[in-house]
Every structure is written in C-alpha cells, then in structure tokens.
PDB file of C-alpha atoms in Angstrom:
ATOM      1  CA  MET A  10      84.854 -19.873  22.974  1.00 70.00           C
ATOM      2  CA  ARG A  11      84.116 -23.189  24.818  1.00 85.00           C
ATOM      3  CA  ASP A  12      84.204 -26.348  23.331  1.00 90.00           C
ATOM      4  CA  PRO A  13      80.701 -26.535  21.737  1.00 89.00           C
ATOM      5  CA  TYR A  14      80.156 -29.965  22.999  1.00 92.00           C
ATOM      6  CA  GLU A  15      80.453 -28.574  26.691  1.00 90.00           C
ATOM      7  CA  VAL A  16      78.485 -25.780  25.770  1.00 88.00           C
ATOM      8  CA  LEU A  17      75.540 -28.079  24.624  1.00 88.00           C
ATOM      9  CA  GLY A  18      76.294 -30.294  27.093  1.00 92.00           C
ATOM     10  CA  VAL A  19      76.357 -33.343  24.833  1.00 91.00           C
ATOM     11  CA  GLN A  20      78.915 -36.179  24.475  1.00 92.00           C
ATOM     12  CA  LYS A  21      81.215 -36.153  21.115  1.00 91.00           C
ATOM     13  CA  SER A  22      79.050 -39.608  20.350  1.00 92.00           C
ATOM     14  CA  ALA A  23      75.812 -37.638  20.417  1.00 92.00           C
ATOM     15  CA  ARG A  24      73.314 -38.258  17.623  1.00 92.00           C
ATOM     16  CA  PRO A  25      72.124 -35.209  15.544  1.00 91.00           C
ATOM     17  CA  ASP A  26      68.650 -35.529  16.938  1.00 90.00           C
ATOM     18  CA  GLU A  27      70.213 -35.469  20.478  1.00 91.00           C
ATOM     19  CA  ILE A  28      72.010 -32.373  19.674  1.00 90.00           C
ATOM     20  CA  LYS A  29      69.159 -30.894  18.288  1.00 88.00           C
ATOM     21  CA  LYS A  30      67.052 -31.737  21.449  1.00 89.00           C
ATOM     22  CA  ALA A  31      69.826 -30.422  23.753  1.00 90.00           C
ATOM     23  CA  PHE A  32      69.906 -27.253  21.685  1.00 87.00           C
ATOM     24  CA  ARG A  33      65.933 -26.683  22.243  1.00 85.00           C
ATOM     25  CA  ARG A  34      66.324 -27.371  26.061  1.00 88.00           C
ATOM     26  CA  GLN A  35      69.530 -25.217  26.517  1.00 85.00           C
ATOM     27  CA  ALA A  36      67.647 -22.319  24.657  1.00 83.00           C
ATOM     28  CA  LYS A  37      64.688 -22.399  26.433  1.00 82.00           C
ATOM     29  CA  LYS A  38      66.605 -22.473  29.589  1.00 84.00           C
ATOM     30  CA  LEU A  39      68.963 -19.406  28.428  1.00 81.00           C
ATOM     31  CA  HIS A  40      66.894 -17.458  26.201  1.00 78.00           C
ATOM     32  CA  PRO A  41      67.327 -13.434  27.082  1.00 72.00           C
ATOM     33  CA  ASP A  42      63.261 -13.024  27.518  1.00 71.00           C
ATOM     34  CA  ALA A  43      63.426 -15.698  30.488  1.00 76.00           C
ATOM     35  CA  ASN A  44      66.486 -14.389  32.064  1.00 77.00           C
ATOM     36  CA  LYS A  45      65.891 -10.627  31.957  1.00 73.00           C
ATOM     37  CA  LYS A  46      67.874  -9.985  35.228  1.00 75.00           C
ATOM     38  CA  ASP A  47      70.808 -11.702  33.973  1.00 77.00           C
ATOM     39  CA  PRO A  48      73.245  -9.139  32.143  1.00 70.00           C
ATOM     40  CA  ARG A  49      75.145 -11.841  30.561  1.00 75.00           C
ATOM     41  CA  ALA A  50      71.881 -13.658  29.276  1.00 74.00           C
ATOM     42  CA  ALA A  51      72.791 -12.430  25.921  1.00 71.00           C
ATOM     43  CA  VAL A  52      76.046 -13.773  25.663  1.00 74.00           C
ATOM     44  CA  LYS A  53      75.231 -17.357  26.880  1.00 80.00           C
ATOM     45  CA  PHE A  54      72.401 -17.489  24.430  1.00 77.00           C
ATOM     46  CA  ALA A  55      74.650 -16.311  21.667  1.00 76.00           C
ATOM     47  CA  GLU A  56      77.387 -18.858  22.630  1.00 81.00           C
ATOM     48  CA  LEU A  57      74.893 -21.679  22.288  1.00 83.00           C
ATOM     49  CA  ASN A  58      73.737 -20.603  19.051  1.00 80.00           C
ATOM     50  CA  SER A  59      77.436 -20.404  17.909  1.00 81.00           C
ATOM     51  CA  ALA A  60      77.976 -23.954  19.214  1.00 86.00           C
ATOM     52  CA  TYR A  61      74.772 -25.202  17.465  1.00 87.00           C
ATOM     53  CA  GLU A  62      76.039 -23.549  14.131  1.00 84.00           C
ATOM     54  CA  VAL A  63      79.118 -25.916  14.178  1.00 88.00           C
ATOM     55  CA  LEU A  64      77.537 -29.193  15.467  1.00 90.00           C
ATOM     56  CA  GLY A  65      74.088 -28.582  13.936  1.00 88.00           C
ATOM     57  CA  ASP A  66      75.649 -28.666  10.650  1.00 88.00           C
ATOM     58  CA  GLU A  67      76.934 -32.307   9.741  1.00 89.00           C
ATOM     59  CA  LYS A  68      79.865 -30.905   7.600  1.00 90.00           C
ATOM     60  CA  LYS A  69      80.881 -28.231  10.071  1.00 89.00           C
ATOM     61  CA  ARG A  70      80.730 -31.027  12.973  1.00 91.00           C
ATOM     62  CA  LYS A  71      82.949 -33.229  10.680  1.00 91.00           C
ATOM     63  CA  ALA A  72      85.614 -30.234  10.450  1.00 89.00           C
ATOM     64  CA  TYR A  73      85.543 -29.352  14.002  1.00 90.00           C
ATOM     65  CA  ASP A  74      86.145 -33.019  15.033  1.00 91.00           C
ATOM     66  CA  ALA A  75      88.787 -33.169  12.393  1.00 89.00           C
ATOM     67  CA  GLY A  76      90.610 -29.971  13.852  1.00 88.00           C
ATOM     68  CA  GLU A  77      90.001 -28.060  10.611  1.00 85.00           C
ATOM     69  CA  ILE A  78      87.847 -25.417  12.266  1.00 86.00           C
ATOM     70  CA  ASP A  79      87.794 -23.805  15.479  1.00 84.00           C
ATOM     71  CA  ALA A  80      84.868 -23.487  17.986  1.00 81.00           C
ATOM     72  CA  GLU A  81      83.373 -20.448  16.229  1.00 78.00           C
ATOM     73  CA  GLY A  82      83.737 -22.427  12.928  1.00 77.00           C
ATOM     74  CA  LYS A  83      86.770 -20.413  11.373  1.00 79.00           C
ATOM     75  CA  PRO A  84      89.594 -22.382   9.840  1.00 81.00           C
ATOM     76  CA  ARG A  85      92.540 -23.205  11.938  1.00 74.00           C
ATOM     77  CA  PHE A  86      95.950 -22.018  10.729  1.00 57.00           C
ATOM     78  CA  ARG A  87      98.156 -25.305   9.833  1.00 56.00           C
ATOM     79  CA  GLY A  88     101.430 -24.004   9.602  1.00 51.00           C
ATOM     80  CA  PHE A  89     103.816 -23.795   6.481  1.00 46.00           C
ATOM     81  CA  GLY A  90     103.186 -27.299   4.703  1.00 46.00           C
ATOM     82  CA  GLY A  91     105.900 -29.106   2.074  1.00 46.00           C
ATOM     83  CA  GLY A  92     108.877 -27.563   3.925  1.00 44.00           C
ATOM     84  CA  SER A  93     108.047 -24.294   2.468  1.00 42.00           C
ATOM     85  CA  HIS A  94     109.286 -20.874   4.120  1.00 43.00           C
ATOM     86  CA  PRO A  95     108.582 -17.358   3.572  1.00 42.00           C
ATOM     87  CA  GLY A  96     111.198 -15.395   1.697  1.00 41.00           C
ATOM     88  CA  PHE A  97     111.792 -18.107  -0.882  1.00 39.00           C
ATOM     89  CA  GLY A  98     110.542 -18.727  -4.429  1.00 41.00           C
ATOM     90  CA  GLY A  99     110.416 -22.062  -5.611  1.00 41.00           C
ATOM     91  CA  ASP A 100     112.716 -21.575  -8.146  1.00 41.00           C
ATOM     92  CA  GLY A 101     115.482 -20.513  -5.775  1.00 42.00           C
ATOM     93  CA  ASN A 102     114.858 -16.853  -5.891  1.00 43.00           C
ATOM     94  CA  PHE A 103     115.383 -15.060  -2.602  1.00 42.00           C
ATOM     95  CA  GLU A 104     112.549 -12.303  -2.455  1.00 42.00           C
ATOM     96  CA  THR A 105     112.139  -9.631   0.276  1.00 44.00           C
ATOM     97  CA  PHE A 106     108.898  -7.408   0.846  1.00 43.00           C
ATOM     98  CA  THR A 107     108.243  -3.932   1.840  1.00 44.00           C
ATOM     99  CA  TRP A 108     104.944  -2.266   2.604  1.00 43.00           C
ATOM    100  CA  GLY A 109     104.216   1.329   1.237  1.00 46.00           C
ATOM    101  CA  PRO A 110     101.360   3.307  -0.206  1.00 45.00           C
ATOM    102  CA  GLU A 111     100.914   0.769  -3.190  1.00 46.00           C
ATOM    103  CA  GLY A 112     100.540  -2.350  -0.423  1.00 45.00           C
ATOM    104  CA  PHE A 113     102.810  -4.998  -0.607  1.00 42.00           C
ATOM    105  CA  ARG A 114     106.089  -4.793  -3.043  1.00 47.00           C
ATOM    106  CA  ARG A 115     108.330  -7.663  -3.783  1.00 47.00           C
ATOM    107  CA  SER A 116     111.989  -7.486  -5.015  1.00 48.00           C
ATOM    108  CA  GLY A 117     114.170 -10.504  -5.656  1.00 48.00           C
ATOM    109  CA  GLY A 118     117.446 -12.009  -6.247  1.00 46.00           C
ATOM    110  CA  ARG A 119     119.340 -15.324  -6.648  1.00 45.00           C
ATOM    111  CA  SER A 120     119.535 -17.607  -3.542  1.00 41.00           C
ATOM    112  CA  GLY A 121     121.403 -20.879  -3.099  1.00 42.00           C
ATOM    113  CA  GLY A 122     118.471 -22.404  -1.298  1.00 41.00           C
ATOM    114  CA  GLY A 123     115.437 -23.823  -3.657  1.00 41.00           C
ATOM    115  CA  GLY A 124     112.265 -25.903  -3.192  1.00 39.00           C
ATOM    116  CA  PHE A 125     110.239 -23.453  -1.052  1.00 39.00           C
ATOM    117  CA  GLY A 126     106.831 -22.681  -1.542  1.00 42.00           C
ATOM    118  CA  ARG A 127     105.518 -19.259  -2.970  1.00 42.00           C
ATOM    119  CA  PHE A 128     105.100 -16.589  -0.294  1.00 40.00           C
ATOM    120  CA  GLU A 129     101.996 -15.751  -1.886  1.00 43.00           C
ATOM    121  CA  ASP A 130     100.287 -18.568  -0.922  1.00 47.00           C
ATOM    122  CA  ILE A 131     101.691 -18.602   2.595  1.00 41.00           C
ATOM    123  CA  LEU A 132     100.676 -15.165   3.336  1.00 40.00           C
ATOM    124  CA  SER A 133      97.265 -15.824   1.722  1.00 45.00           C
ATOM    125  CA  GLU A 134      96.741 -18.542   4.441  1.00 47.00           C
ATOM    126  CA  MET A 135      97.906 -16.276   7.009  1.00 43.00           C
ATOM    127  CA  MET A 136      96.031 -13.186   6.098  1.00 45.00           C
ATOM    128  CA  GLY A 137      92.970 -15.101   5.116  1.00 47.00           C
ATOM    129  CA  GLY A 138      92.923 -14.232   1.267  1.00 43.00           C
ATOM    130  CA  LEU A 139      95.518 -11.937  -0.751  1.00 40.00           C
ATOM    131  CA  GLY A 140      95.198 -10.583  -4.416  1.00 41.00           C
ATOM    132  CA  ARG A 141      97.129 -11.969  -6.868  1.00 42.00           C
ATOM    133  CA  GLY A 142      96.615 -10.062 -10.106  1.00 42.00           C
ATOM    134  CA  GLY A 143      98.001  -6.817 -10.845  1.00 42.00           C
ATOM    135  CA  ALA A 144     100.978  -5.749  -8.864  1.00 41.00           C
ATOM    136  CA  ALA A 145     101.621  -9.548  -8.752  1.00 42.00           C
ATOM    137  CA  GLY A 146     101.931  -9.795 -12.658  1.00 40.00           C
ATOM    138  CA  ARG A 147     104.643  -6.929 -12.294  1.00 40.00           C
ATOM    139  CA  GLY A 148     106.977  -8.678  -9.532  1.00 41.00           C
ATOM    140  CA  GLY A 149     104.395  -7.774  -6.502  1.00 40.00           C
ATOM    141  CA  PHE A 150     101.132  -8.423  -4.729  1.00 38.00           C
ATOM    142  CA  ASP A 151      98.092  -6.430  -4.878  1.00 39.00           C
ATOM    143  CA  ARG A 152      97.081  -5.147  -1.189  1.00 40.00           C
ATOM    144  CA  PHE A 153      96.011  -7.617   1.366  1.00 37.00           C
ATOM    145  CA  GLU A 154      92.590  -7.905   2.604  1.00 41.00           C
ATOM    146  CA  ALA A 155      91.549  -8.495   6.550  1.00 43.00           C
ATOM    147  CA  ALA A 156      90.523 -11.682   7.722  1.00 45.00           C
ATOM    148  CA  ASP A 157      87.135 -12.655   6.704  1.00 47.00           C
ATOM    149  CA  VAL A 158      86.820  -9.749   4.425  1.00 45.00           C
ATOM    150  CA  GLY A 159      85.566  -9.929   1.039  1.00 46.00           C
ATOM    151  CA  PRO A 160      87.158  -8.098  -2.005  1.00 44.00           C
ATOM    152  CA  ALA A 161      88.375  -4.709  -1.044  1.00 41.00           C
ATOM    153  CA  PRO A 162      90.685  -3.200  -3.657  1.00 45.00           C
ATOM    154  CA  GLN A 163      92.585  -0.927  -1.136  1.00 49.00           C
ATOM    155  CA  GLY A 164      92.630  -3.309   1.909  1.00 48.00           C
ATOM    156  CA  GLN A 165      90.686  -0.884   3.902  1.00 71.00           C
ATOM    157  CA  ASP A 166      87.123  -2.232   4.301  1.00 81.00           C
ATOM    158  CA  VAL A 167      86.800  -4.850   7.160  1.00 84.00           C
ATOM    159  CA  ASN A 168      83.836  -7.262   7.219  1.00 85.00           C
ATOM    160  CA  ALA A 169      82.661  -8.801  10.334  1.00 86.00           C
ATOM    161  CA  ALA A 170      79.641 -10.992  11.352  1.00 88.00           C
ATOM    162  CA  LEU A 171      77.141 -10.516  14.585  1.00 88.00           C
ATOM    163  CA  THR A 172      74.456 -12.924  15.565  1.00 91.00           C
ATOM    164  CA  ILE A 173      71.516 -11.358  17.743  1.00 91.00           C
ATOM    165  CA  THR A 174      68.413 -12.630  18.989  1.00 92.00           C
ATOM    166  CA  LEU A 175      65.090 -12.626  17.629  1.00 92.00           C
ATOM    167  CA  ALA A 176      63.860 -10.070  20.079  1.00 90.00           C
ATOM    168  CA  GLU A 177      66.962  -8.046  19.302  1.00 91.00           C
ATOM    169  CA  ALA A 178      66.046  -7.729  15.911  1.00 91.00           C
ATOM    170  CA  ALA A 179      62.464  -6.966  16.263  1.00 91.00           C
ATOM    171  CA  LYS A 180      63.279  -4.445  19.074  1.00 90.00           C
ATOM    172  CA  GLY A 181      66.729  -2.935  18.185  1.00 91.00           C
ATOM    173  CA  ALA A 182      69.680  -3.049  20.400  1.00 90.00           C
ATOM    174  CA  THR A 183      73.194  -1.703  20.942  1.00 91.00           C
ATOM    175  CA  LYS A 184      76.018  -4.335  20.804  1.00 90.00           C
ATOM    176  CA  ARG A 185      79.914  -4.311  20.958  1.00 87.00           C
ATOM    177  CA  VAL A 186      81.529  -6.042  18.301  1.00 86.00           C
ATOM    178  CA  ARG A 187      85.030  -7.197  18.031  1.00 83.00           C
ATOM    179  CA  LEU A 188      86.616  -6.762  14.510  1.00 80.00           C
ATOM    180  CA  PRO A 189      89.112  -9.266  12.889  1.00 75.00           C
ATOM    181  CA  THR A 190      91.633  -6.374  13.647  1.00 73.00           C
ATOM    182  CA  GLY A 191      91.026  -6.672  17.300  1.00 78.00           C
ATOM    183  CA  LYS A 192      89.274  -3.432  17.815  1.00 80.00           C
ATOM    184  CA  GLU A 193      85.885  -3.170  19.426  1.00 84.00           C
ATOM    185  CA  VAL A 194      83.145  -1.179  18.290  1.00 85.00           C
ATOM    186  CA  GLU A 195      79.809  -0.322  19.179  1.00 87.00           C
ATOM    187  CA  VAL A 196      76.884  -1.237  16.872  1.00 89.00           C
ATOM    188  CA  LYS A 197      73.217  -0.105  16.972  1.00 91.00           C
ATOM    189  CA  ILE A 198      70.911  -2.616  15.829  1.00 90.00           C
ATOM    190  CA  PRO A 199      67.699  -0.716  14.035  1.00 90.00           C
ATOM    191  CA  ALA A 200      64.257  -2.348  14.875  1.00 89.00           C
ATOM    192  CA  GLY A 201      63.065  -4.679  12.334  1.00 88.00           C
ATOM    193  CA  LEU A 202      66.626  -5.966  10.887  1.00 86.00           C
ATOM    194  CA  ALA A 203      66.460  -9.081   8.804  1.00 86.00           C
ATOM    195  CA  GLU A 204      68.590 -12.021   8.430  1.00 86.00           C
ATOM    196  CA  GLY A 205      71.747 -11.284   6.461  1.00 88.00           C
ATOM    197  CA  GLN A 206      71.312  -7.494   6.312  1.00 89.00           C
ATOM    198  CA  GLN A 207      74.571  -5.444   6.745  1.00 91.00           C
ATOM    199  CA  ILE A 208      75.576  -2.249   8.854  1.00 91.00           C
ATOM    200  CA  ARG A 209      78.045  -0.100   7.758  1.00 90.00           C
ATOM    201  CA  LEU A 210      80.251   1.891   9.997  1.00 88.00           C
ATOM    202  CA  LYS A 211      81.777   4.604   8.070  1.00 86.00           C
ATOM    203  CA  GLY A 212      85.458   5.438   8.899  1.00 82.00           C
ATOM    204  CA  GLN A 213      86.048   2.409  11.285  1.00 79.00           C
ATOM    205  CA  GLY A 214      88.054   0.289   8.847  1.00 79.00           C
ATOM    206  CA  ILE A 215      91.909   0.033   8.420  1.00 78.00           C
ATOM    207  CA  SER A 216      93.702   3.236   7.844  1.00 72.00           C
ATOM    208  CA  VAL A 217      96.226   2.899   4.879  1.00 67.00           C
ATOM    209  CA  PRO A 218      99.190   5.503   4.351  1.00 69.00           C
ATOM    210  CA  GLY A 219      98.046   8.210   2.281  1.00 70.00           C
ATOM    211  CA  ARG A 220      94.304   6.954   2.039  1.00 72.00           C
ATOM    212  CA  THR A 221      91.236   7.633   4.059  1.00 77.00           C
ATOM    213  CA  ALA A 222      90.123   4.672   6.392  1.00 79.00           C
ATOM    214  CA  GLY A 223      87.724   2.246   5.180  1.00 83.00           C
ATOM    215  CA  ASP A 224      84.557   1.148   6.365  1.00 86.00           C
ATOM    216  CA  VAL A 225      83.336  -1.691   8.804  1.00 87.00           C
ATOM    217  CA  LEU A 226      80.441  -3.980   6.802  1.00 89.00           C
ATOM    218  CA  ILE A 227      78.858  -6.173   9.461  1.00 90.00           C
ATOM    219  CA  THR A 228      76.716  -8.798   8.341  1.00 91.00           C
ATOM    220  CA  VAL A 229      73.769  -9.608  10.654  1.00 90.00           C
ATOM    221  CA  GLY A 230      72.658 -13.079  11.564  1.00 91.00           C
ATOM    222  CA  ILE A 231      69.555 -13.945  13.708  1.00 91.00           C
ATOM    223  CA  ALA A 232      69.840 -16.940  15.878  1.00 91.00           C
ATOM    224  CA  PRO A 233      67.516 -19.516  15.886  1.00 91.00           C
ATOM    225  CA  HIS A 234      64.430 -18.902  18.276  1.00 92.00           C
ATOM    226  CA  PRO A 235      62.893 -22.019  20.526  1.00 90.00           C
ATOM    227  CA  TYR A 236      59.290 -21.163  19.240  1.00 90.00           C
ATOM    228  CA  PHE A 237      59.170 -18.538  16.426  1.00 95.00           C
ATOM    229  CA  ARG A 238      60.329 -19.216  12.967  1.00 93.00           C
ATOM    230  CA  PRO A 239      60.829 -15.978  10.691  1.00 91.00           C
ATOM    231  CA  GLU A 240      59.276 -15.939   7.250  1.00 90.00           C
ATOM    232  CA  GLY A 241      59.819 -12.393   5.815  1.00 87.00           C
ATOM    233  CA  SER A 242      58.183  -9.816   8.275  1.00 89.00           C
ATOM    234  CA  ASN A 243      55.933 -12.672   9.526  1.00 93.00           C
ATOM    235  CA  LEU A 244      56.408 -15.367  12.221  1.00 95.00           C
ATOM    236  CA  ARG A 245      55.222 -18.665  12.499  1.00 96.00           C
ATOM    237  CA  LEU A 246      54.585 -20.752  15.638  1.00 96.00           C
ATOM    238  CA  ASP A 247      53.235 -24.198  16.095  1.00 96.00           C
ATOM    239  CA  LEU A 248      50.701 -24.266  19.167  1.00 95.00           C
ATOM    240  CA  PRO A 249      50.449 -27.609  20.894  1.00 95.00           C
ATOM    241  CA  ILE A 250      46.861 -28.313  21.878  1.00 96.00           C
ATOM    242  CA  THR A 251      45.074 -30.870  23.635  1.00 95.00           C
ATOM    243  CA  LEU A 252      42.594 -33.422  21.900  1.00 94.00           C
ATOM    244  CA  TYR A 253      39.589 -32.047  24.085  1.00 94.00           C
ATOM    245  CA  GLU A 254      40.531 -28.690  23.183  1.00 96.00           C
ATOM    246  CA  ALA A 255      40.405 -29.172  19.617  1.00 95.00           C
ATOM    247  CA  VAL A 256      36.892 -30.859  19.967  1.00 95.00           C
ATOM    248  CA  LEU A 257      35.418 -28.833  22.349  1.00 95.00           C
ATOM    249  CA  GLY A 258      37.267 -25.596  21.892  1.00 96.00           C
ATOM    250  CA  ALA A 259      38.957 -23.437  24.356  1.00 95.00           C
ATOM    251  CA  LYS A 260      40.849 -20.251  24.838  1.00 96.00           C
ATOM    252  CA  VAL A 261      44.606 -20.712  25.056  1.00 96.00           C
ATOM    253  CA  ARG A 262      47.794 -18.335  25.940  1.00 95.00           C
ATOM    254  CA  VAL A 263      49.860 -18.000  23.098  1.00 95.00           C
ATOM    255  CA  PRO A 264      53.353 -16.276  23.450  1.00 94.00           C
ATOM    256  CA  THR A 265      54.547 -13.513  21.093  1.00 94.00           C
ATOM    257  CA  LEU A 266      57.368 -11.014  21.102  1.00 90.00           C
ATOM    258  CA  ASP A 267      55.195  -8.499  22.979  1.00 88.00           C
ATOM    259  CA  GLY A 268      53.954 -11.191  25.677  1.00 90.00           C
ATOM    260  CA  ALA A 269      51.372 -13.997  25.660  1.00 93.00           C
ATOM    261  CA  VAL A 270      47.772 -13.023  24.400  1.00 95.00           C
ATOM    262  CA  GLU A 271      44.746 -15.139  24.605  1.00 95.00           C
ATOM    263  CA  LEU A 272      43.509 -16.927  21.315  1.00 96.00           C
ATOM    264  CA  ALA A 273      39.992 -18.824  20.874  1.00 96.00           C
ATOM    265  CA  ILE A 274      40.358 -22.058  19.432  1.00 96.00           C
ATOM    266  CA  PRO A 275      36.716 -23.059  17.836  1.00 96.00           C
ATOM    267  CA  PRO A 276      35.202 -26.249  18.653  1.00 96.00           C
ATOM    268  CA  GLY A 277      36.240 -28.857  15.927  1.00 94.00           C
ATOM    269  CA  THR A 278      39.879 -27.663  15.281  1.00 95.00           C
ATOM    270  CA  GLY A 279      41.642 -29.909  13.124  1.00 93.00           C
ATOM    271  CA  ALA A 280      45.558 -30.157  13.315  1.00 91.00           C
ATOM    272  CA  GLY A 281      47.214 -27.844  11.056  1.00 93.00           C
ATOM    273  CA  ARG A 282      44.750 -25.092  11.237  1.00 95.00           C
ATOM    274  CA  THR A 283      46.322 -21.746  11.234  1.00 97.00           C
ATOM    275  CA  PHE A 284      45.481 -18.587  12.945  1.00 97.00           C
ATOM    276  CA  ARG A 285      46.556 -15.176  12.100  1.00 96.00           C
ATOM    277  CA  LEU A 286      47.298 -12.663  14.682  1.00 96.00           C
ATOM    278  CA  LYS A 287      47.579  -9.212  12.690  1.00 95.00           C
ATOM    279  CA  GLY A 288      50.778  -7.096  13.746  1.00 93.00           C
ATOM    280  CA  LYS A 289      52.406  -9.881  16.185  1.00 94.00           C
ATOM    281  CA  GLY A 290      55.104 -10.175  13.531  1.00 92.00           C
ATOM    282  CA  MET A 291      58.429  -8.403  12.946  1.00 91.00           C
ATOM    283  CA  PRO A 292      58.415  -4.722  12.467  1.00 88.00           C
ATOM    284  CA  SER A 293      58.353  -3.301   9.120  1.00 82.00           C
ATOM    285  CA  LYS A 294      58.688   0.243   7.441  1.00 79.00           C
ATOM    286  CA  ALA A 295      55.457  -0.622   5.495  1.00 79.00           C
ATOM    287  CA  SER A 296      53.445  -2.451   8.350  1.00 86.00           C
ATOM    288  CA  PRO A 297      54.459  -4.850  10.857  1.00 90.00           C
ATOM    289  CA  GLY A 298      54.213  -8.957   9.951  1.00 92.00           C
ATOM    290  CA  ASP A 299      51.669 -11.201  11.585  1.00 95.00           C
ATOM    291  CA  LEU A 300      52.107 -14.075  13.846  1.00 96.00           C
ATOM    292  CA  LEU A 301      50.899 -17.373  12.187  1.00 97.00           C
ATOM    293  CA  VAL A 302      49.698 -19.710  14.585  1.00 97.00           C
ATOM    294  CA  THR A 303      49.286 -23.473  13.597  1.00 97.00           C
ATOM    295  CA  ALA A 304      47.564 -25.894  16.045  1.00 96.00           C
ATOM    296  CA  ARG A 305      49.219 -29.064  16.553  1.00 96.00           C
ATOM    297  CA  ILE A 306      47.207 -31.966  18.508  1.00 95.00           C
ATOM    298  CA  VAL A 307      49.102 -33.414  21.013  1.00 94.00           C
ATOM    299  CA  LEU A 308      47.913 -36.472  22.615  1.00 92.00           C
ATOM    300  CA  PRO A 309      48.631 -37.612  26.302  1.00 89.00           C
ATOM    301  CA  GLU A 310      52.058 -39.189  27.144  1.00 88.00           C
ATOM    302  CA  GLY A 311      51.475 -43.076  27.866  1.00 87.00           C
ATOM    303  CA  GLN A 312      48.700 -45.298  26.837  1.00 86.00           C
ATOM    304  CA  ASP A 313      45.188 -44.345  28.157  1.00 89.00           C
ATOM    305  CA  SER A 314      42.474 -47.085  28.369  1.00 91.00           C
ATOM    306  CA  ASP A 315      39.864 -44.911  28.577  1.00 92.00           C
ATOM    307  CA  LEU A 316      40.794 -42.918  25.619  1.00 92.00           C
ATOM    308  CA  GLU A 317      41.480 -46.103  23.864  1.00 92.00           C
ATOM    309  CA  ASN A 318      38.126 -47.452  24.491  1.00 94.00           C
ATOM    310  CA  LEU A 319      36.360 -44.245  23.247  1.00 93.00           C
ATOM    311  CA  MET A 320      38.206 -44.396  19.973  1.00 92.00           C
ATOM    312  CA  ARG A 321      37.303 -47.926  19.531  1.00 94.00           C
ATOM    313  CA  LYS A 322      33.761 -47.063  19.811  1.00 94.00           C
ATOM    314  CA  TRP A 323      34.092 -43.948  17.578  1.00 91.00           C
ATOM    315  CA  ARG A 324      35.860 -45.989  14.755  1.00 93.00           C
ATOM    316  CA  GLU A 325      32.819 -48.607  15.235  1.00 94.00           C
ATOM    317  CA  ARG A 326      29.904 -45.848  15.047  1.00 94.00           C
ATOM    318  CA  LYS A 327      31.424 -43.080  13.319  1.00 92.00           C
ATOM    319  CA  PRO A 328      34.099 -44.136  10.661  1.00 92.00           C
ATOM    320  CA  TYR A 329      35.397 -41.610   8.456  1.00 88.00           C
ATOM    321  CA  ASP A 330      38.515 -41.315   5.795  1.00 89.00           C
ATOM    322  CA  PRO A 331      40.367 -38.124   6.038  1.00 86.00           C
ATOM    323  CA  ARG A 332      42.765 -39.338   2.900  1.00 86.00           C
ATOM    324  CA  LYS A 333      40.143 -40.151   0.445  1.00 86.00           C
ATOM    325  CA  GLU A 334      41.019 -37.354  -1.544  1.00 84.00           C
ATOM    326  CA  ILE A 335      44.542 -38.234  -2.029  1.00 85.00           C
ATOM    327  CA  GLU A 336      44.445 -41.777  -2.716  1.00 68.00           C
TER     328      GLU A 336
END
C-alpha cells in the first residue's frame, strides 16, 4: 500500500483536523457511489480508508512515523535483537527443530556458543504468535499460528480482515481477499452485514499432515461514510439547511442508500430537530432500519449586513432565551 500521507494528500506535519478534512474531501470524491463507471473505485476508496485508519488514530500515526508499523497498520519485523540467533539457547544448548504431525519439535545438545536469545521468542516474532505451553514444557513447542490469527490449537484456522463500504454492507457484494498465507479467496458479503461480524469459509485454512484443512475466519469492517453514521440497523445523517428554510419551511432533497428522496421541512424547524425516514436504514432480518435525519442550520459564509441588521431589530423587538431551562 502507498504511504498514507500520499494517499490522503497531506504533509507529515499536518494537524489532526487537516487530516480529517482531507479524508472527508477525498471520500466524497472517491466514493464508489459517485464513481459507478470506475471499476477500481472500491479499491481506491478502501485504500483511502486504510490510510485514514492509520493517520486518523494518534497512537497508530506515531507508530507509523516511528517505523513501528507499516502503511496497513501491521507491525514491522525488526530482525533479531541482542545478538540472538535461531538454533541456540541462552544456556549454550544447541537446538534443532523438526516439523511433524505434532507440530514443531525441539531436540538439543551442548554447543560451544552462549548468550543467544530463545528461539521461541524469535520464531514467535516471525510467525506473529507461537504457543508456549504443552510441548514447550516437554522440550518442544505447541503448533504455530498463522500471522494475525487468534488461538488455533491445531494451527489450521486462519484469520483475516476485510474492509467494505457501507453500500456494500447494505446491499451485499462479492470481494476477493488475500489471506496472510498468500492465498486469494472469493468472499460473498450478505446484505445487511454489521461491523465486526465474521464470515467463515470452511476448509480454506491451513492443511496440516494427518488432519483436515482448517477454516478461514474473515472479520468484516465497514469504512466510514462521508454522510451516514450506522447506529445498529439505523443510519444517522446531519442535513444542512438554510436559515430561511428553517424559518419558512421547505422541501429539500435528502440522500439515502437507495437514492435521494424529498423531505418536507416544516416552518419554524429548530436546529437539532430529527426526522425519521422509515425503512431507509440498513437491511435487517426482522425489518429494515430507519434513516434519522437531523437538521443543522447553516448560515451563509462571510458577513451579511442585511442579515445583521435584521437580527439586531429582532433582538430589540422580540428577545427570547432558549437557555433559561438549563441555567
């Protein structure tokens, strides 16, 4: 993946608010819904979200700047520290390792060398996690786990992560995923999938001699949308309206996942008033969620003398206190 700063189009000295603004600007430009004729739109949008996941998080950004993680947020391998070398124990024992039906096995003998690190620690860093109980107490290891994989006693299941757009989560999609093993698999995303849910691909994991192949467990994440915020099966949307639309009422266009619809804004609508559009949220087994639209009054940019004079007259003739109940 490219440098996240390059993807977002910002300098390394950019402030957090500048990074956020750059993401929103790029998200509107690259969103697949606005680039339906571009076959790589989803890829570009996913790359943008991956970059923001790194730079939009203060800890991840510091880790990336320090070279501790890569552009995808994964830890970088730092080599063997402290003069350690695989095959030698810290007490001067020479160790050899073999692979069989029981996983990694260790045997040892005396060596003239000493002061080397534990092979378990080195292999654990290389493989992304290694069991240390069971066989380790008997002079060997538990079986290894694939990189980025949670506990897998037989070393067979493989975990992977997939980021999709909100539209793909709502309507379903078919995606190709490259696993930590290097293998590519095709994943069918069912409509209505929620953040953090897993998809299991039976028999697509690691094959171990004498055992059946494990499964692939894919955890799905939903990329931030430039307009909508998921809330269970509902979606939330902040809708900018003008001062005169709030005072006089109006009919305005509101985006949904299925296309824009018309919403009637009643006269005298205050900022923060929320309207519910039934069935315009995320699909659900029980019933589809709703779209919750909150009105946000936006004043014109720059100073307007006519508006200022009008407000002064209003303040003198019809003053009111909207904060009297919270004082």
